Short mmCIF file of N, CA and C in Angstrom, two decimals:
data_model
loop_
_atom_site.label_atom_id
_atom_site.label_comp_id
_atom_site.label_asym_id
_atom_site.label_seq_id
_atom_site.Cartn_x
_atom_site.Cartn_y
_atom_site.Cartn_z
N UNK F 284 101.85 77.70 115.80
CA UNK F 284 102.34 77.12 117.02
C UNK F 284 102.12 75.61 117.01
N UNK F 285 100.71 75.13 117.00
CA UNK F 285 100.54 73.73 116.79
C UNK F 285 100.25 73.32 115.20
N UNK F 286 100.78 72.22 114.90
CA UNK F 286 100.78 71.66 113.59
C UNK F 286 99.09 70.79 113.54
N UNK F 287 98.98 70.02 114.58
CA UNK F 287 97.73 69.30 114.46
C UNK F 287 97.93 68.78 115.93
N UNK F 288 96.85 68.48 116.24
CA UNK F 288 95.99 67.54 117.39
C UNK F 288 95.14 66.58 117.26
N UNK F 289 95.22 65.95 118.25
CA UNK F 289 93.82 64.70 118.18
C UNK F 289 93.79 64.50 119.76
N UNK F 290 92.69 63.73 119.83
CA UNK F 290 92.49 62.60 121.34
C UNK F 290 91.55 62.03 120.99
N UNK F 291 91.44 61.11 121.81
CA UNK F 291 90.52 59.75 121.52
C UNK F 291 89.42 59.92 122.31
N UNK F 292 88.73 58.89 121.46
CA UNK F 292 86.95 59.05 121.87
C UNK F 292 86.82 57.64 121.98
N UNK F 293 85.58 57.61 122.20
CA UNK F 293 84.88 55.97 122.72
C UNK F 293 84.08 55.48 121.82
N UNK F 294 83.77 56.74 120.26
CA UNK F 294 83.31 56.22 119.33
C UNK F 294 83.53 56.75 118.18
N UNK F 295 84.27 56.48 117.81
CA UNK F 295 84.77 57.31 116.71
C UNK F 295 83.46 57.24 115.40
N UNK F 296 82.84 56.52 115.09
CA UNK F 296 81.49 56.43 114.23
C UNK F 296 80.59 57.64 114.64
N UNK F 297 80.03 57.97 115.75
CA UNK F 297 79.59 58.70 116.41
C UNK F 297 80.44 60.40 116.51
N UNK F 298 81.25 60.14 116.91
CA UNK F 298 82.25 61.32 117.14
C UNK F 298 82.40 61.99 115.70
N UNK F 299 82.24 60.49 114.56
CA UNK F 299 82.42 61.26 113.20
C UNK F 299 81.33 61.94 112.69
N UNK F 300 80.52 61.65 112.86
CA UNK F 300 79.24 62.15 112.73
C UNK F 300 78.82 63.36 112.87
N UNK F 301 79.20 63.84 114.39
CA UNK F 301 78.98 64.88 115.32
C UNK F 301 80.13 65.70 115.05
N UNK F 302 81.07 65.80 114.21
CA UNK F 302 82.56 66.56 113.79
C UNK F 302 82.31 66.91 112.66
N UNK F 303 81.97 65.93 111.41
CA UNK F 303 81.35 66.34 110.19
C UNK F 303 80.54 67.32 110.54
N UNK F 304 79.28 67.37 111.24
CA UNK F 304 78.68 68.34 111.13
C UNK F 304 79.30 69.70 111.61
N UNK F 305 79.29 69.50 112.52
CA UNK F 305 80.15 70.89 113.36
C UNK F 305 81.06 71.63 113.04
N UNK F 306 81.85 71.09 112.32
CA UNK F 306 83.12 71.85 111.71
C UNK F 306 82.63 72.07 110.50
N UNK F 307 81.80 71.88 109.36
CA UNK F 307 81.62 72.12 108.20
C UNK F 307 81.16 73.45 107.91
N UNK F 308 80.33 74.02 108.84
CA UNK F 308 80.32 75.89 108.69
C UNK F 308 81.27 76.33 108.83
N UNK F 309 82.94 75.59 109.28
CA UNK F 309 83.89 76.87 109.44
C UNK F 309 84.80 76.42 107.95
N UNK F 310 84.31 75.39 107.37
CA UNK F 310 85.13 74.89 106.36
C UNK F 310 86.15 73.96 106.51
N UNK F 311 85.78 73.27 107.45
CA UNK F 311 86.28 71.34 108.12
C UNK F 311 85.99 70.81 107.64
N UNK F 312 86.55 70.10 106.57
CA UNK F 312 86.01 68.46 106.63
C UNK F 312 87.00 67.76 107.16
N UNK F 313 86.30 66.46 106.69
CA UNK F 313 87.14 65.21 106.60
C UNK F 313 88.38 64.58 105.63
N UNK F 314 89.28 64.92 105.83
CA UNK F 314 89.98 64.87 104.83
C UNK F 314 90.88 63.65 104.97
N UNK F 315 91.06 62.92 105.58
CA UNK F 315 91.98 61.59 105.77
C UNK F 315 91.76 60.85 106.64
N UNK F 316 91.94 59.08 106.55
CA UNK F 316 91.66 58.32 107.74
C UNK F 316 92.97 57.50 107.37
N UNK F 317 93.36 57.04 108.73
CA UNK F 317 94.38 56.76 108.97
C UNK F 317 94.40 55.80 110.38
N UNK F 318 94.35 54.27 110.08
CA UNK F 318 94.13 53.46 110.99
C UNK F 318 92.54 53.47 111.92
N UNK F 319 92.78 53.84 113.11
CA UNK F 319 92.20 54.12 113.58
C UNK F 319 91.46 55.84 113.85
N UNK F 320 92.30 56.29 113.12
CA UNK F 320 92.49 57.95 113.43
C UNK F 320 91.60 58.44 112.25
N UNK F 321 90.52 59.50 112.20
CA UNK F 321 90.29 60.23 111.76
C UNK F 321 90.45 61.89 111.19
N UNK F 322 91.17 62.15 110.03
CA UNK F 322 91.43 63.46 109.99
C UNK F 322 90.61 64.85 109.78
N UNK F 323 90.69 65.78 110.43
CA UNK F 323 89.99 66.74 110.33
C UNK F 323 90.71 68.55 109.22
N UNK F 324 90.45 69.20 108.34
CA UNK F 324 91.04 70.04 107.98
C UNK F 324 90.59 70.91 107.06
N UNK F 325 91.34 71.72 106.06
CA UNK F 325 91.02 72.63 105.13
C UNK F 325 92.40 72.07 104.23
N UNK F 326 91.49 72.49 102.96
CA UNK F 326 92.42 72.32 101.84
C UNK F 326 92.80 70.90 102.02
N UNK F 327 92.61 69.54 102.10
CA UNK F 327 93.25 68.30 102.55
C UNK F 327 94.36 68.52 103.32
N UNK F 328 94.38 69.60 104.25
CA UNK F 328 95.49 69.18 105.68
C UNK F 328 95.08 68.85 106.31
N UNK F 329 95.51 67.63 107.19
CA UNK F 329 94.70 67.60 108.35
C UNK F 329 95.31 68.41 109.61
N UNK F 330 94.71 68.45 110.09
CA UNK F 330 94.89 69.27 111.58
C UNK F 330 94.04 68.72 112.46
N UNK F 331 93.22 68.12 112.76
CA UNK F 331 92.53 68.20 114.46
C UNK F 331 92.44 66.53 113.92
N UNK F 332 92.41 65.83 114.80
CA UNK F 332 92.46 64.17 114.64
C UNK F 332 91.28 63.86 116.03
N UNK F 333 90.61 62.47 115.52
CA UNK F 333 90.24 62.03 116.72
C UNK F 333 90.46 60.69 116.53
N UNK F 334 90.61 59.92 117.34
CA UNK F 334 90.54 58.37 117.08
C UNK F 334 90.07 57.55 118.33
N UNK F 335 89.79 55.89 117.74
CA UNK F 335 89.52 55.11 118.82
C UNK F 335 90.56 53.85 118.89
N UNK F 336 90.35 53.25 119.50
CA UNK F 336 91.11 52.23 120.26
C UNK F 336 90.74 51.68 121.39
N UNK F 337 90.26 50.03 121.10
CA UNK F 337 89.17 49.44 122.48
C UNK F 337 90.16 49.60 123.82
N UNK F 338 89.49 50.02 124.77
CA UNK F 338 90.02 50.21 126.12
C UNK F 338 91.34 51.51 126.11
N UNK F 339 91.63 52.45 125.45
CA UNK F 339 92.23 53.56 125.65
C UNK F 339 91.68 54.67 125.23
N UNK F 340 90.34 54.97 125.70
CA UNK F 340 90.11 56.33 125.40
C UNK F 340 90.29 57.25 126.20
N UNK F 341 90.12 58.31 126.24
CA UNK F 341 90.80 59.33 127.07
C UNK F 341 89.73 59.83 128.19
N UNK F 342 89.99 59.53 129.32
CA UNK F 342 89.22 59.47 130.52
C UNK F 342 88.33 60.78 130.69
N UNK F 343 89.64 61.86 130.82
CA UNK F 343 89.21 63.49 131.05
C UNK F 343 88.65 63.93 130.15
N UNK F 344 88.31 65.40 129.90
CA UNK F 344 87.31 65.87 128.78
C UNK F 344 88.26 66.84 128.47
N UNK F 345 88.26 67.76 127.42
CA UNK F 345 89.22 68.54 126.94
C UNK F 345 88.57 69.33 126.17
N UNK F 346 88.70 70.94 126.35
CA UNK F 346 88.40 71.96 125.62
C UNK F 346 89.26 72.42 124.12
N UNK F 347 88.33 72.27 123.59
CA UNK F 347 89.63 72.88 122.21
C UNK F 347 88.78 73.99 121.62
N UNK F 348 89.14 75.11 121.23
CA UNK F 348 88.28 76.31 120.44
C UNK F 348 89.05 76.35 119.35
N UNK F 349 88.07 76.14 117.72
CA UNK F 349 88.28 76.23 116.47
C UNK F 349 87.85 77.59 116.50
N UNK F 350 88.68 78.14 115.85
CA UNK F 350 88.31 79.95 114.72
C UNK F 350 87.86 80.38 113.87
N UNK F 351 86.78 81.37 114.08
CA UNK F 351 85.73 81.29 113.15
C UNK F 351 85.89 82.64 112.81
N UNK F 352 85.73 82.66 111.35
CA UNK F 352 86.23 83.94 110.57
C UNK F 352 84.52 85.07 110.54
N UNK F 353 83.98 84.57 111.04
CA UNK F 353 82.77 85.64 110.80
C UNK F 353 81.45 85.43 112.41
N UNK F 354 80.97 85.93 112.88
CA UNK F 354 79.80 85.43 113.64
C UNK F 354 78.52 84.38 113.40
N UNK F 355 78.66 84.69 112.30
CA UNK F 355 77.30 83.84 111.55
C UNK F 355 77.96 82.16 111.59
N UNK F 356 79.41 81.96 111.28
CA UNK F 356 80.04 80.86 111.78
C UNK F 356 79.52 80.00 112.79
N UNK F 357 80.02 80.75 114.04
CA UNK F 357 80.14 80.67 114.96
C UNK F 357 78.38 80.48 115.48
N UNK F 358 77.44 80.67 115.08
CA UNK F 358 75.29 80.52 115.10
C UNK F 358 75.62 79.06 114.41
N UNK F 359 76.18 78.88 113.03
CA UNK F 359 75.78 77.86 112.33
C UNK F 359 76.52 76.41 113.01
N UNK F 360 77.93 76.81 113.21
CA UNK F 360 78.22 75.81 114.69
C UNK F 360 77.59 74.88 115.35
N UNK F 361 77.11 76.01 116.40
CA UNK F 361 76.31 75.94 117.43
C UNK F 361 74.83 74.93 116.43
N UNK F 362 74.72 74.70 116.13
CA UNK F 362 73.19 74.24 115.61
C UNK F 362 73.61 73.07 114.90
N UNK F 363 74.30 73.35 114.05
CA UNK F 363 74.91 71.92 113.51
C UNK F 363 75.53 71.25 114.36
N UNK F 364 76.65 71.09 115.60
CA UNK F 364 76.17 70.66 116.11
C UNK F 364 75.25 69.78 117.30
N UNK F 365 74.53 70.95 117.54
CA UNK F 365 73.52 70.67 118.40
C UNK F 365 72.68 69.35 117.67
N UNK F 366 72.37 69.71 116.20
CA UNK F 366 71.59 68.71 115.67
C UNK F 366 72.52 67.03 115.29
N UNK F 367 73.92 67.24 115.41
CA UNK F 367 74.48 65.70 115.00
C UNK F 367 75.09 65.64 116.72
N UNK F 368 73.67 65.72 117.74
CA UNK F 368 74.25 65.19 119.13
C UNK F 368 75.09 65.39 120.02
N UNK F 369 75.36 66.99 119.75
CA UNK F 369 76.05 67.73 120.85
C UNK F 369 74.93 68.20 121.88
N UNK F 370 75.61 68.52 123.00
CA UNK F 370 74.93 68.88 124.33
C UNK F 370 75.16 70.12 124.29
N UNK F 371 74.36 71.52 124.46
CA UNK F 371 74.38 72.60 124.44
C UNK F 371 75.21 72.73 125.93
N UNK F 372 76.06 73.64 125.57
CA UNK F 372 76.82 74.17 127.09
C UNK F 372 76.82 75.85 127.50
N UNK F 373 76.99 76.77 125.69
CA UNK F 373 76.50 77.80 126.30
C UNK F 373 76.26 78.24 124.84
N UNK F 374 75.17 79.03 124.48
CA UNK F 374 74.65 79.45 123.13
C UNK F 374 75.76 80.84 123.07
N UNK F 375 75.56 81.00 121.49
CA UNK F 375 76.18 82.11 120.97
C UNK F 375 76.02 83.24 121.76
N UNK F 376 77.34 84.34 122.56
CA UNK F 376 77.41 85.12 123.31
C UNK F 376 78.20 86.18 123.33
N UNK F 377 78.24 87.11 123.14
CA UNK F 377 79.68 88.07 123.39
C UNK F 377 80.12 87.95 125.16
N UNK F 378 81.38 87.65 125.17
CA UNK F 378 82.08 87.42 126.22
C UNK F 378 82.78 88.37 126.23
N UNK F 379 82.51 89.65 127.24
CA UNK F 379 83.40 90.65 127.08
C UNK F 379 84.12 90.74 128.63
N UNK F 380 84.47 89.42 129.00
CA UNK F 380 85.03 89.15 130.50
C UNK F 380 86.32 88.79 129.36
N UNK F 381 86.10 88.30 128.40
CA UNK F 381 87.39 88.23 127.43
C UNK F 381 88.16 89.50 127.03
N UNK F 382 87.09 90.14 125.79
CA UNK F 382 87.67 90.96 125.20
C UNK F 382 86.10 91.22 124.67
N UNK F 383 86.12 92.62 124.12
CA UNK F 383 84.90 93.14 123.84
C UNK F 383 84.50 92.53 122.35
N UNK F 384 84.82 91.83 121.20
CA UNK F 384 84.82 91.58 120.60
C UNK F 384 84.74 89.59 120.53
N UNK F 385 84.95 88.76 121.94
CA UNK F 385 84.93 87.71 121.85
C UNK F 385 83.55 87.06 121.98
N UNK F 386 82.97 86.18 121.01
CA UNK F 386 82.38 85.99 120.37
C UNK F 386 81.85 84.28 120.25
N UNK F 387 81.32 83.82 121.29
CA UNK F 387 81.98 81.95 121.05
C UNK F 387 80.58 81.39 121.74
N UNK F 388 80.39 80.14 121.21
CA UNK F 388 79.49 79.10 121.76
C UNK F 388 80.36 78.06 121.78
N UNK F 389 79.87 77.32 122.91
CA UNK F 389 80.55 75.77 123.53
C UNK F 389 79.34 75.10 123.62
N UNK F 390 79.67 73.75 122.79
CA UNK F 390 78.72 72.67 122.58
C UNK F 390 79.83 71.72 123.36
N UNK F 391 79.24 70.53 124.03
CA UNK F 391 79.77 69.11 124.94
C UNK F 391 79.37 68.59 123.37
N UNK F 392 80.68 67.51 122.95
CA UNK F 392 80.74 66.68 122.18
C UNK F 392 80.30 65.40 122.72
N UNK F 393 79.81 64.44 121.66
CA UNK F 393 79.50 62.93 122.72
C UNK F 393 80.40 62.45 124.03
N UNK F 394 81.24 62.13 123.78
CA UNK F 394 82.34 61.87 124.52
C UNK F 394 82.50 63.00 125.85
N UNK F 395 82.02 64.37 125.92
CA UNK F 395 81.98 65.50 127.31
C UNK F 395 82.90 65.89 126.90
N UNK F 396 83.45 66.51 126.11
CA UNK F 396 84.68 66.67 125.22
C UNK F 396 83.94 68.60 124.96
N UNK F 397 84.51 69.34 125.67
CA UNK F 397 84.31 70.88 125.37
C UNK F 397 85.12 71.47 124.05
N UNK F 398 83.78 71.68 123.09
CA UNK F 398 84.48 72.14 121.57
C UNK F 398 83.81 73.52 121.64
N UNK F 399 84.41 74.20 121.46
CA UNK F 399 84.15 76.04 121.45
C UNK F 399 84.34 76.58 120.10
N UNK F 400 83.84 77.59 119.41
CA UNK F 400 84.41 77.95 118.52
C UNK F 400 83.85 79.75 118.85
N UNK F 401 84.87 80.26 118.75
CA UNK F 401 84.97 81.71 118.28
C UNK F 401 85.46 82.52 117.69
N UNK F 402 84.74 83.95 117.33
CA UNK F 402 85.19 84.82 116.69
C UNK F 402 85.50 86.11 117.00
N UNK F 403 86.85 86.79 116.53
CA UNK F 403 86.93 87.62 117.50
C UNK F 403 86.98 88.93 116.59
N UNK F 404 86.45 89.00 115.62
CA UNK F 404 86.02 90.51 114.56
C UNK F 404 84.83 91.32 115.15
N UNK F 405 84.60 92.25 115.42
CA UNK F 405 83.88 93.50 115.66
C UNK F 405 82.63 92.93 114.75
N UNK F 406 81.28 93.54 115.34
CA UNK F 406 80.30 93.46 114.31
C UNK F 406 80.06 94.35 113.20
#
């Protein structure tokens, strides 16, 4: 459905920091920079972007949930990153107000920026 995304942050040094870590248990890196823009992906695609630009960063906060192919993902997440300066919002949980199988922690990125990641396989 979507090809890639981004939005802007207020620090992209920081934001890179705190993305490297976080996404690297699901198999994220960094795979391209581009001006101001940072790329995020698998296999060198990028897909999730963040960037900066003095005086246009993006006011509101925005939820995005990455997919995580196993649970143990979705623990290592959560901790990585908690440790590159995310704000805990809700620890690893089965959410079965979802579906009996949904599976997700939400860390606040620097920026108040809601990054979720879950999994939705049976244990």
């Amino acid at each position: 459905m979507l090809d890639q995304i981004g939005f802007m942050v207020t620090n992209k040094d920081k934001a890179r920091v705190f993305y490297s870590a976080a996404l690297a248990p699901l198999g994220i890196d960094a795979v391209t920079e581009f001006g101001n823009w940072q790329g995020y992906g698998r296999h060198g695609k990028p897909e999730f972007w963040i960037g900066s630009q003095k005086g246009s960063a993006y006011k509101g906060h925005m939820h995005l949930a990455f997919l995580a192919g196993t649970r143990g993902e979705v623990e290592r997440f959560y901790q990585a990153a908690l440790g590159a300066g995310g704000t805990e919002h809700s620890a690893p949980v089965i959410r079965p107000n979802y579906h009996a199988d949904y599976y997700s922690a939400l860390v606040k990125d620097p920026d108040g920026h809601m990054i979720e990641v879950v999994c939705h396989m049976p244990l």
